[in-house]
């Protein structure tokens, strides 16, 4: 532990029964040099003031802190410890009063479970000259008093100012999130347990009466030794510096049994007390040699699918690159040991580790563990996990730790209590497999072959991370990753169990679906669907939504009550249509009640990262001969479904890509919570649903029915894209056991056509089909599986004609190739009704406009039409069209002024020199990938009541900032263009966002432009600074132009 020394002064007042404290300390900080801290604490006001001065850094600050809350959970537990200490003080006081005349010393006082407080006395034993906090024979802290302490019944008038707040203006801590970027000052009482304890006692309504004056004085006397700690964060532990280490550990959340006859003192939690023993099968051990990049994990598990077992894993990174796994089954007297080469880590996991490997442990706070005051140090791990390490900062070995915790999104995933540390040669010897193991290389024969030991690392992402970290990354980080493995011993050999979704009473989730059509003629096309799904399993009810975006957006709302189904379709320009039908002749068996268990159908594939979490991967194969499967990912940590892949097919012994990937965004596996705005009309009895009853007969012409065929691919059906999401949800959720068979069957065969579309002419399978003009929404035309090859040419023609599918991809997808939207704009944006901007009152008339934009990112082409009305009394409307084509190095613009004096003019600008086509290796094709999440959280999109958007920011230069507002469907909803130097913003609200391919004709100069004699102008160098081009088609253009133009 680093030696800290300092000096200062301490003042205490107990007037009116309210303790007040002033502590001034001067100490030398190894990091910041000489520092001075003055603390004033007043129990009457419940505030503490801290003045900090660091001369070498010229830092001088004053911050005001509220006292800690006694009712806080962590403080409530601490107060129990303080009351125990108060009782020790009172017992000590009575004992010393009886025996004071018999000697010239004071007996030590119990202060913590392992520390005692000793008093230093003058030679005549009449004065206390100091106090020592000791542990055994070691002095942890010593405070020496200079001279004779002054005391009195009242505070002298000249000294009253000592207990007053500083005369300077001290800022409240909550208003100063970063008091000093260099000092990194935290709340002093969150660094010093002594100060925190004293403040907790001072929160009492009657501190002196509750805690006694003697106890408060003694608590204050040990404060001066913490002055240096208050100035500077304690140094983090470095266990990797200890050389080869080993320790035993256990999870404190597991049951700890007190059994005197099984007592193992070396493993007892408190060796000096009654033996509280952890059962042997709950004790694990780790050996680590960071220099050799090797570790050993040993443990036992009492209950696995193969009975009680012991397992040893030795991993040797370095050049050897081998893993040894030794398993003993005690009950069966079986044993097996194999060795195999280091597994490879995928790029995603490797990048996740590299991103955080350089971050060191940093001080977080203080807390108590097993009666000892500990410092907590934290550092990030991969996949948004954090490790918290608890260190007894007053221990002989500050590089050893007492506990580690793994945190994820505010939850503690795993806690490890260290029971016994070991170092030395024995550790090194234990890191090589002994000959008695009889390890064989990759020999998976024998009675334990079913354990699949050679692939056991797939059951634990933490183990995969630790293996690679020990081989490639710094030792300190590798050791932290190793601590993330603790608790996974049983998991490594015990295949995770399939979650019993069929036991749930209800479930609610939101989803997004990437529907990939993988036929030969539609390779790579996709349709992005979002929605919500709520199921009451016990009552047989479902409320679901499926929404596709784009110029022809469709919203489908579905309601199922026992044996009744209703579907409402909303299309742009055609209003709302609703039909309902009986399911009695479709899905009567097993329609209501608990779904069928599928525990024997899901094959475990491994633990895999999905987003920032880790999920167990199961695969379900359909036994009906089609070999279509569902891949299912479930997070045990989050208790929720992560993802579903639907439609894998085995072709020539290989699996094709999935036909649909369903991403689960939010999951509630206990409650039935349908989305109120869209399903509101279905919250009453089905007799009162505002829907038209139809029979389930496709020949009668309804746009809604449930197919009676065994496979929708056998029928020539035209359906709206969102219904495919509902079909896939029915198909997948039925297979994983969430839906009863009847409901799953009805959903998987659901057919919903456009209510306003005419039937397509039937030309037989594989014929080309053009979309009729009367069709409002796009349809997906399904062809038989057997006729896929014959349908390829027809599908390609349909895709090229944009008649079959509206294709939407994520606005941040690297696959984004084109996008289209219409817009309404306001310039400047400041001064809108309700805006509190002080600048708004000085703004004059604001311009408003509407228009549309079409961009081809691959060909670097842009079309825009904008229309501004009522600019002035003489300019009722101005229309501008712009076409930019990089391949021709030219931009055309046409402006029409419509009014009493109409005007029309065309321009042609050469762009090849100033708008060069960038190399995609230097600049991403998707321009939105440059934007960064602002971290401001979601907010309501202006102009709407409920649409939530996330803000992303990118800078065009030092004075121009672009804000992209993206909705939950990952579609661009609005753009703000900020001119920071002029404090003016242009706001653009987007409509009808689509990422479908743009027809070539939009980029042609039509006859209606009337551009027979365009003007050729020479300010082309300014084009690269036009906001429109910089946002959508950025380039490395020369900077420094002061005169910019806005399209």
PDB file of N, CA and C in Angstrom, residues 165-249:
ATOM      1  N   UNK A 165     -19.949  28.001   6.459  1.00  0.00           N
ATOM      2  CA  UNK A 165     -19.595  27.673   5.067  1.00  0.00           C
ATOM      3  C   UNK A 165     -18.582  28.679   4.529  1.00  0.00           C
ATOM      4  N   UNK A 166     -17.784  28.275   3.561  1.00  0.00           N
ATOM      5  CA  UNK A 166     -16.800  29.206   2.971  1.00  0.00           C
ATOM      6  C   UNK A 166     -17.482  30.451   2.444  1.00  0.00           C
ATOM      7  N   UNK A 167     -16.773  31.587   2.530  1.00  0.00           N
ATOM      8  CA  UNK A 167     -17.344  32.842   2.071  1.00  0.00           C
ATOM      9  C   UNK A 167     -17.540  32.851   0.561  1.00  0.00           C
ATOM     10  N   UNK A 168     -16.727  32.111  -0.140  1.00  0.00           N
ATOM     11  CA  UNK A 168     -16.851  32.063  -1.596  1.00  0.00           C
ATOM     12  C   UNK A 168     -18.118  31.307  -1.979  1.00  0.00           C
ATOM     13  N   UNK A 169     -18.518  31.471  -3.218  1.00  0.00           N
ATOM     14  CA  UNK A 169     -19.712  30.797  -3.724  1.00  0.00           C
ATOM     15  C   UNK A 169     -19.371  29.356  -4.082  1.00  0.00           C
ATOM     16  N   UNK A 170     -19.904  28.397  -3.319  1.00  0.00           N
ATOM     17  CA  UNK A 170     -19.666  26.975  -3.579  1.00  0.00           C
ATOM     18  C   UNK A 170     -20.817  26.419  -4.404  1.00  0.00           C
ATOM     19  N   UNK A 171     -20.484  25.707  -5.460  1.00  0.00           N
ATOM     20  CA  UNK A 171     -21.503  25.146  -6.337  1.00  0.00           C
ATOM     21  C   UNK A 171     -21.949  23.785  -5.827  1.00  0.00           C
ATOM     22  N   UNK A 172     -23.256  23.517  -6.019  1.00  0.00           N
ATOM     23  CA  UNK A 172     -23.802  22.227  -5.617  1.00  0.00           C
ATOM     24  C   UNK A 172     -23.212  21.127  -6.496  1.00  0.00           C
ATOM     25  N   UNK A 173     -22.870  19.997  -5.886  1.00  0.00           N
ATOM     26  CA  UNK A 173     -22.188  18.912  -6.600  1.00  0.00           C
ATOM     27  C   UNK A 173     -22.982  18.467  -7.825  1.00  0.00           C
ATOM     28  N   UNK A 174     -24.312  18.360  -7.722  1.00  0.00           N
ATOM     29  CA  UNK A 174     -25.135  17.891  -8.843  1.00  0.00           C
ATOM     30  C   UNK A 174     -25.102  18.837 -10.024  1.00  0.00           C
ATOM     31  N   UNK A 175     -24.696  20.088  -9.797  1.00  0.00           N
ATOM     32  CA  UNK A 175     -24.634  21.079 -10.865  1.00  0.00           C
ATOM     33  C   UNK A 175     -23.242  21.139 -11.488  1.00  0.00           C
ATOM     34  N   UNK A 176     -22.304  20.358 -10.970  1.00  0.00           N
ATOM     35  CA  UNK A 176     -20.941  20.353 -11.495  1.00  0.00           C
ATOM     36  C   UNK A 176     -20.573  18.913 -11.807  1.00  0.00           C
ATOM     37  N   UNK A 177     -21.058  18.385 -12.953  1.00  0.00           N
ATOM     38  CA  UNK A 177     -20.809  16.973 -13.253  1.00  0.00           C
ATOM     39  C   UNK A 177     -19.338  16.631 -13.417  1.00  0.00           C
ATOM     40  N   UNK A 178     -18.512  17.605 -13.803  1.00  0.00           N
ATOM     41  CA  UNK A 178     -17.077  17.363 -13.975  1.00  0.00           C
ATOM     42  C   UNK A 178     -16.327  18.489 -13.271  1.00  0.00           C
ATOM     43  N   UNK A 179     -16.155  18.385 -11.927  1.00  0.00           N
ATOM     44  CA  UNK A 179     -15.551  19.489 -11.188  1.00  0.00           C
ATOM     45  C   UNK A 179     -14.194  19.902 -11.728  1.00  0.00           C
ATOM     46  N   UNK A 180     -13.400  18.953 -12.143  1.00  0.00           N
ATOM     47  CA  UNK A 180     -12.087  19.276 -12.689  1.00  0.00           C
ATOM     48  C   UNK A 180     -11.663  18.140 -13.596  1.00  0.00           C
ATOM     49  N   UNK A 181     -11.492  18.451 -14.871  1.00  0.00           N
ATOM     50  CA  UNK A 181     -11.150  17.403 -15.828  1.00  0.00           C
ATOM     51  C   UNK A 181      -9.803  16.784 -15.496  1.00  0.00           C
ATOM     52  N   UNK A 182      -8.944  17.543 -14.808  1.00  0.00           N
ATOM     53  CA  UNK A 182      -7.615  17.003 -14.498  1.00  0.00           C
ATOM     54  C   UNK A 182      -7.604  16.295 -13.147  1.00  0.00           C
ATOM     55  N   UNK A 183      -8.292  16.846 -12.178  1.00  0.00           N
ATOM     56  CA  UNK A 183      -8.260  16.291 -10.834  1.00  0.00           C
ATOM     57  C   UNK A 183      -9.177  15.071 -10.720  1.00  0.00           C
ATOM     58  N   UNK A 184     -10.240  15.021 -11.498  1.00  0.00           N
ATOM     59  CA  UNK A 184     -11.199  13.922 -11.448  1.00  0.00           C
ATOM     60  C   UNK A 184     -11.727  13.729 -10.020  1.00  0.00           C
ATOM     61  N   UNK A 185     -12.101  14.840  -9.381  1.00  0.00           N
ATOM     62  CA  UNK A 185     -12.530  14.821  -7.993  1.00  0.00           C
ATOM     63  C   UNK A 185     -13.878  14.144  -7.854  1.00  0.00           C
ATOM     64  N   UNK A 186     -13.966  13.170  -6.962  1.00  0.00           N
ATOM     65  CA  UNK A 186     -15.240  12.542  -6.615  1.00  0.00           C
ATOM     66  C   UNK A 186     -15.678  13.084  -5.263  1.00  0.00           C
ATOM     67  N   UNK A 187     -16.901  12.726  -4.844  1.00  0.00           N
ATOM     68  CA  UNK A 187     -17.367  13.125  -3.529  1.00  0.00           C
ATOM     69  C   UNK A 187     -16.386  12.588  -2.488  1.00  0.00           C
ATOM     70  N   UNK A 188     -15.851  13.437  -1.618  1.00  0.00           N
ATOM     71  CA  UNK A 188     -14.840  12.965  -0.670  1.00  0.00           C
ATOM     72  C   UNK A 188     -15.323  11.794   0.178  1.00  0.00           C
ATOM     73  N   UNK A 189     -16.611  11.807   0.565  1.00  0.00           N
ATOM     74  CA  UNK A 189     -17.100  10.720   1.423  1.00  0.00           C
ATOM     75  C   UNK A 189     -17.319   9.433   0.643  1.00  0.00           C
ATOM     76  N   UNK A 190     -17.185   9.471  -0.710  1.00  0.00           N
ATOM     77  CA  UNK A 190     -17.232   8.225  -1.479  1.00  0.00           C
ATOM     78  C   UNK A 190     -15.826   7.683  -1.716  1.00  0.00           C
ATOM     79  N   UNK A 191     -14.825   8.369  -1.137  1.00  0.00           N
ATOM     80  CA  UNK A 191     -13.456   7.846  -1.154  1.00  0.00           C
ATOM     81  C   UNK A 191     -13.006   7.426   0.243  1.00  0.00           C
ATOM     82  N   UNK A 192     -13.559   8.075   1.245  1.00  0.00           N
ATOM     83  CA  UNK A 192     -13.158   7.797   2.619  1.00  0.00           C
ATOM     84  C   UNK A 192     -14.320   7.180   3.378  1.00  0.00           C
ATOM     85  N   UNK A 193     -14.158   5.934   3.808  1.00  0.00           N
ATOM     86  CA  UNK A 193     -15.224   5.295   4.588  1.00  0.00           C
ATOM     87  C   UNK A 193     -15.365   5.983   5.944  1.00  0.00           C
ATOM     88  N   UNK A 194     -14.258   6.503   6.485  1.00  0.00           N
ATOM     89  CA  UNK A 194     -14.322   7.189   7.771  1.00  0.00           C
ATOM     90  C   UNK A 194     -15.189   8.439   7.679  1.00  0.00           C
ATOM     91  N   UNK A 195     -15.006   9.234   6.628  1.00  0.00           N
ATOM     92  CA  UNK A 195     -15.815  10.439   6.455  1.00  0.00           C
ATOM     93  C   UNK A 195     -17.266  10.072   6.171  1.00  0.00           C
ATOM     94  N   UNK A 196     -17.481   9.074   5.346  1.00  0.00           N
ATOM     95  CA  UNK A 196     -18.850   8.658   5.037  1.00  0.00           C
ATOM     96  C   UNK A 196     -19.571   8.188   6.307  1.00  0.00           C
ATOM     97  N   UNK A 197     -18.879   7.439   7.163  1.00  0.00           N
ATOM     98  CA  UNK A 197     -19.484   6.966   8.409  1.00  0.00           C
ATOM     99  C   UNK A 197     -19.873   8.131   9.307  1.00  0.00           C
ATOM    100  N   UNK A 198     -18.978   9.108   9.426  1.00  0.00           N
ATOM    101  CA  UNK A 198     -19.264  10.249  10.294  1.00  0.00           C
ATOM    102  C   UNK A 198     -20.461  11.051   9.779  1.00  0.00           C
ATOM    103  N   UNK A 199     -20.527  11.263   8.478  1.00  0.00           N
ATOM    104  CA  UNK A 199     -21.658  12.000   7.916  1.00  0.00           C
ATOM    105  C   UNK A 199     -22.963  11.245   8.103  1.00  0.00           C
ATOM    106  N   UNK A 200     -22.925   9.926   7.978  1.00  0.00           N
ATOM    107  CA  UNK A 200     -24.129   9.128   8.203  1.00  0.00           C
ATOM    108  C   UNK A 200     -24.647   9.311   9.623  1.00  0.00           C
ATOM    109  N   UNK A 201     -23.745   9.318  10.582  1.00  0.00           N
ATOM    110  CA  UNK A 201     -24.167   9.503  11.963  1.00  0.00           C
ATOM    111  C   UNK A 201     -24.706  10.918  12.190  1.00  0.00           C
ATOM    112  N   UNK A 202     -24.166  11.879  11.475  1.00  0.00           N
ATOM    113  CA  UNK A 202     -24.610  13.267  11.642  1.00  0.00           C
ATOM    114  C   UNK A 202     -25.953  13.534  10.992  1.00  0.00           C
ATOM    115  N   UNK A 203     -26.477  12.584  10.210  1.00  0.00           N
ATOM    116  CA  UNK A 203     -27.816  12.764   9.633  1.00  0.00           C
ATOM    117  C   UNK A 203     -28.919  12.531  10.644  1.00  0.00           C
ATOM    118  N   UNK A 204     -28.596  11.969  11.786  1.00  0.00           N
ATOM    119  CA  UNK A 204     -29.595  11.695  12.818  1.00  0.00           C
ATOM    120  C   UNK A 204     -30.216  12.994  13.322  1.00  0.00           C
ATOM    121  N   UNK A 205     -31.468  12.923  13.739  1.00  0.00           N
ATOM    122  CA  UNK A 205     -32.137  14.107  14.293  1.00  0.00           C
ATOM    123  C   UNK A 205     -31.524  14.506  15.625  1.00  0.00           C
ATOM    124  N   UNK A 206     -30.963  13.542  16.347  1.00  0.00           N
ATOM    125  CA  UNK A 206     -30.274  13.814  17.613  1.00  0.00           C
ATOM    126  C   UNK A 206     -28.959  13.033  17.619  1.00  0.00           C
ATOM    127  N   UNK A 207     -27.973  13.508  16.900  1.00  0.00           N
ATOM    128  CA  UNK A 207     -26.739  12.726  16.712  1.00  0.00           C
ATOM    129  C   UNK A 207     -26.025  12.377  18.006  1.00  0.00           C
ATOM    130  N   UNK A 208     -25.890  13.378  18.915  1.00  0.00           N
ATOM    131  CA  UNK A 208     -25.138  13.126  20.144  1.00  0.00           C
ATOM    132  C   UNK A 208     -25.863  12.120  21.014  1.00  0.00           C
ATOM    133  N   UNK A 209     -27.165  12.220  21.084  1.00  0.00           N
ATOM    134  CA  UNK A 209     -27.947  11.302  21.915  1.00  0.00           C
ATOM    135  C   UNK A 209     -27.917   9.900  21.347  1.00  0.00           C
ATOM    136  N   UNK A 210     -28.010   9.777  20.012  1.00  0.00           N
ATOM    137  CA  UNK A 210     -28.060   8.451  19.410  1.00  0.00           C
ATOM    138  C   UNK A 210     -26.706   7.785  19.357  1.00  0.00           C
ATOM    139  N   UNK A 211     -25.636   8.560  19.102  1.00  0.00           N
ATOM    140  CA  UNK A 211     -24.336   7.952  18.849  1.00  0.00           C
ATOM    141  C   UNK A 211     -23.319   8.177  19.974  1.00  0.00           C
ATOM    142  N   UNK A 212     -23.554   9.074  20.872  1.00  0.00           N
ATOM    143  CA  UNK A 212     -22.687   9.476  21.981  1.00  0.00           C
ATOM    144  C   UNK A 212     -21.544  10.363  21.481  1.00  0.00           C
ATOM    145  N   UNK A 213     -21.193  11.293  22.347  1.00  0.00           N
ATOM    146  CA  UNK A 213     -20.148  12.256  21.979  1.00  0.00           C
ATOM    147  C   UNK A 213     -18.793  11.575  21.843  1.00  0.00           C
ATOM    148  N   UNK A 214     -18.520  10.583  22.682  1.00  0.00           N
ATOM    149  CA  UNK A 214     -17.235   9.887  22.601  1.00  0.00           C
ATOM    150  C   UNK A 214     -17.067   9.184  21.260  1.00  0.00           C
ATOM    151  N   UNK A 215     -18.112   8.507  20.819  1.00  0.00           N
ATOM    152  CA  UNK A 215     -18.020   7.776  19.538  1.00  0.00           C
ATOM    153  C   UNK A 215     -17.832   8.748  18.378  1.00  0.00           C
ATOM    154  N   UNK A 216     -18.512   9.887  18.403  1.00  0.00           N
ATOM    155  CA  UNK A 216     -18.360  10.867  17.334  1.00  0.00           C
ATOM    156  C   UNK A 216     -16.940  11.442  17.319  1.00  0.00           C
ATOM    157  N   UNK A 217     -16.366  11.690  18.526  1.00  0.00           N
ATOM    158  CA  UNK A 217     -15.002  12.219  18.586  1.00  0.00           C
ATOM    159  C   UNK A 217     -14.011  11.198  18.030  1.00  0.00           C
ATOM    160  N   UNK A 218     -14.183   9.938  18.423  1.00  0.00           N
ATOM    161  CA  UNK A 218     -13.259   8.907  17.948  1.00  0.00           C
ATOM    162  C   UNK A 218     -13.375   8.720  16.438  1.00  0.00           C
ATOM    163  N   UNK A 219     -14.588   8.832  15.910  1.00  0.00           N
ATOM    164  CA  UNK A 219     -14.781   8.715  14.461  1.00  0.00           C
ATOM    165  C   UNK A 219     -14.116   9.863  13.727  1.00  0.00           C
ATOM    166  N   UNK A 220     -14.098  11.049  14.371  1.00  0.00           N
ATOM    167  CA  UNK A 220     -13.460  12.211  13.746  1.00  0.00           C
ATOM    168  C   UNK A 220     -11.942  12.117  13.826  1.00  0.00           C
ATOM    169  N   UNK A 221     -11.432  11.477  14.889  1.00  0.00           N
ATOM    170  CA  UNK A 221      -9.986  11.434  15.084  1.00  0.00           C
ATOM    171  C   UNK A 221      -9.261  10.630  14.001  1.00  0.00           C
ATOM    172  N   UNK A 222      -9.942   9.670  13.387  1.00  0.00           N
ATOM    173  CA  UNK A 222      -9.253   8.870  12.363  1.00  0.00           C
ATOM    174  C   UNK A 222      -9.441   9.452  10.957  1.00  0.00           C
ATOM    175  N   UNK A 223     -10.094  10.613  10.870  1.00  0.00           N
ATOM    176  CA  UNK A 223     -10.283  11.249   9.562  1.00  0.00           C
ATOM    177  C   UNK A 223      -8.987  11.765   8.937  1.00  0.00           C
ATOM    178  N   UNK A 224      -8.105  12.414   9.701  1.00  0.00           N
ATOM    179  CA  UNK A 224      -6.933  13.050   9.049  1.00  0.00           C
ATOM    180  C   UNK A 224      -6.124  12.107   8.171  1.00  0.00           C
ATOM    181  N   UNK A 225      -6.041  10.851   8.496  1.00  0.00           N
ATOM    182  CA  UNK A 225      -5.258   9.925   7.677  1.00  0.00           C
ATOM    183  C   UNK A 225      -5.819   9.696   6.295  1.00  0.00           C
ATOM    184  N   UNK A 226      -7.061  10.146   6.060  1.00  0.00           N
ATOM    185  CA  UNK A 226      -7.688   9.945   4.753  1.00  0.00           C
ATOM    186  C   UNK A 226      -7.616  11.174   3.863  1.00  0.00           C
ATOM    187  N   UNK A 227      -6.915  12.217   4.288  1.00  0.00           N
ATOM    188  CA  UNK A 227      -6.868  13.440   3.492  1.00  0.00           C
ATOM    189  C   UNK A 227      -6.294  13.179   2.106  1.00  0.00           C
ATOM    190  N   UNK A 228      -5.195  12.425   2.030  1.00  0.00           N
ATOM    191  CA  UNK A 228      -4.590  12.155   0.720  1.00  0.00           C
ATOM    192  C   UNK A 228      -5.528  11.353  -0.165  1.00  0.00           C
ATOM    193  N   UNK A 229      -6.280  10.430   0.462  1.00  0.00           N
ATOM    194  CA  UNK A 229      -7.241   9.639  -0.312  1.00  0.00           C
ATOM    195  C   UNK A 229      -8.325  10.524  -0.895  1.00  0.00           C
ATOM    196  N   UNK A 230      -8.744  11.544  -0.109  1.00  0.00           N
ATOM    197  CA  UNK A 230      -9.778  12.445  -0.605  1.00  0.00           C
ATOM    198  C   UNK A 230      -9.288  13.279  -1.781  1.00  0.00           C
ATOM    199  N   UNK A 231      -7.985  13.556  -1.797  1.00  0.00           N
ATOM    200  CA  UNK A 231      -7.432  14.369  -2.872  1.00  0.00           C
ATOM    201  C   UNK A 231      -7.252  13.577  -4.162  1.00  0.00           C
ATOM    202  N   UNK A 232      -6.930  12.314  -4.042  1.00  0.00           N
ATOM    203  CA  UNK A 232      -6.556  11.540  -5.227  1.00  0.00           C
ATOM    204  C   UNK A 232      -7.169  10.151  -5.160  1.00  0.00           C
ATOM    205  N   UNK A 233      -7.611   9.654  -6.303  1.00  0.00           N
ATOM    206  CA  UNK A 233      -8.153   8.305  -6.355  1.00  0.00           C
ATOM    207  C   UNK A 233      -7.119   7.292  -5.885  1.00  0.00           C
ATOM    208  N   UNK A 234      -7.541   6.312  -5.091  1.00  0.00           N
ATOM    209  CA  UNK A 234      -6.602   5.252  -4.712  1.00  0.00           C
ATOM    210  C   UNK A 234      -6.095   4.518  -5.949  1.00  0.00           C
ATOM    211  N   UNK A 235      -4.879   4.002  -5.847  1.00  0.00           N
ATOM    212  CA  UNK A 235      -4.286   3.271  -6.971  1.00  0.00           C
ATOM    213  C   UNK A 235      -5.029   1.958  -7.174  1.00  0.00           C
ATOM    214  N   UNK A 236      -5.316   1.568  -8.422  1.00  0.00           N
ATOM    215  CA  UNK A 236      -6.022   0.303  -8.669  1.00  0.00           C
ATOM    216  C   UNK A 236      -5.114  -0.889  -8.397  1.00  0.00           C
ATOM    217  N   UNK A 237      -5.695  -2.038  -8.144  1.00  0.00           N
ATOM    218  CA  UNK A 237      -4.877  -3.230  -7.933  1.00  0.00           C
ATOM    219  C   UNK A 237      -4.277  -3.719  -9.247  1.00  0.00           C
ATOM    220  N   UNK A 238      -3.164  -4.415  -9.147  1.00  0.00           N
ATOM    221  CA  UNK A 238      -2.504  -5.004 -10.303  1.00  0.00           C
ATOM    222  C   UNK A 238      -2.142  -6.453  -9.981  1.00  0.00           C
ATOM    223  N   UNK A 239      -3.124  -7.339  -9.932  1.00  0.00           N
ATOM    224  CA  UNK A 239      -2.811  -8.734  -9.590  1.00  0.00           C
ATOM    225  C   UNK A 239      -1.891  -9.404 -10.599  1.00  0.00           C
ATOM    226  N   UNK A 240      -1.834  -8.872 -11.815  1.00  0.00           N
ATOM    227  CA  UNK A 240      -0.942  -9.477 -12.803  1.00  0.00           C
ATOM    228  C   UNK A 240       0.518  -9.290 -12.436  1.00  0.00           C
ATOM    229  N   UNK A 241       0.807  -8.361 -11.512  1.00  0.00           N
ATOM    230  CA  UNK A 241       2.182  -8.123 -11.090  1.00  0.00           C
ATOM    231  C   UNK A 241       2.649  -9.119 -10.022  1.00  0.00           C
ATOM    232  N   UNK A 242       1.725  -9.924  -9.518  1.00  0.00           N
ATOM    233  CA  UNK A 242       2.067 -10.856  -8.443  1.00  0.00           C
ATOM    234  C   UNK A 242       2.771 -12.104  -8.956  1.00  0.00           C
ATOM    235  N   UNK A 243       2.889 -12.243 -10.278  1.00  0.00           N
ATOM    236  CA  UNK A 243       3.448 -13.456 -10.832  1.00  0.00           C
ATOM    237  C   UNK A 243       2.388 -14.542 -10.885  1.00  0.00           C
ATOM    238  N   UNK A 244       2.783 -15.805 -10.867  1.00  0.00           N
ATOM    239  CA  UNK A 244       1.796 -16.880 -10.890  1.00  0.00           C
ATOM    240  C   UNK A 244       0.908 -16.812  -9.642  1.00  0.00           C
ATOM    241  N   UNK A 245      -0.404 -16.841  -9.838  1.00  0.00           N
ATOM    242  CA  UNK A 245      -1.337 -16.755  -8.714  1.00  0.00           C
ATOM    243  C   UNK A 245      -2.387 -17.835  -8.847  1.00  0.00           C
ATOM    244  N   UNK A 246      -3.022 -18.134  -7.715  1.00  0.00           N
ATOM    245  CA  UNK A 246      -4.150 -19.057  -7.702  1.00  0.00           C
ATOM    246  C   UNK A 246      -5.063 -18.646  -6.565  1.00  0.00           C
ATOM    247  N   UNK A 247      -6.332 -18.909  -6.712  1.00  0.00           N
ATOM    248  CA  UNK A 247      -7.264 -18.644  -5.626  1.00  0.00           C
ATOM    249  C   UNK A 247      -8.493 -19.527  -5.773  1.00  0.00           C
ATOM    250  N   UNK A 248      -9.112 -19.802  -4.641  1.00  0.00           N
ATOM    251  CA  UNK A 248     -10.392 -20.494  -4.614  1.00  0.00           C
ATOM    252  C   UNK A 248     -11.485 -19.438  -4.565  1.00  0.00           C
ATOM    253  N   UNK A 249     -12.642 -19.796  -5.047  1.00  0.00           N
ATOM    254  CA  UNK A 249     -13.732 -18.824  -5.073  1.00  0.00           C
ATOM    255  C   UNK A 249     -15.074 -19.535  -5.042  1.00  0.00           C
TER     256      UNK A 249
END
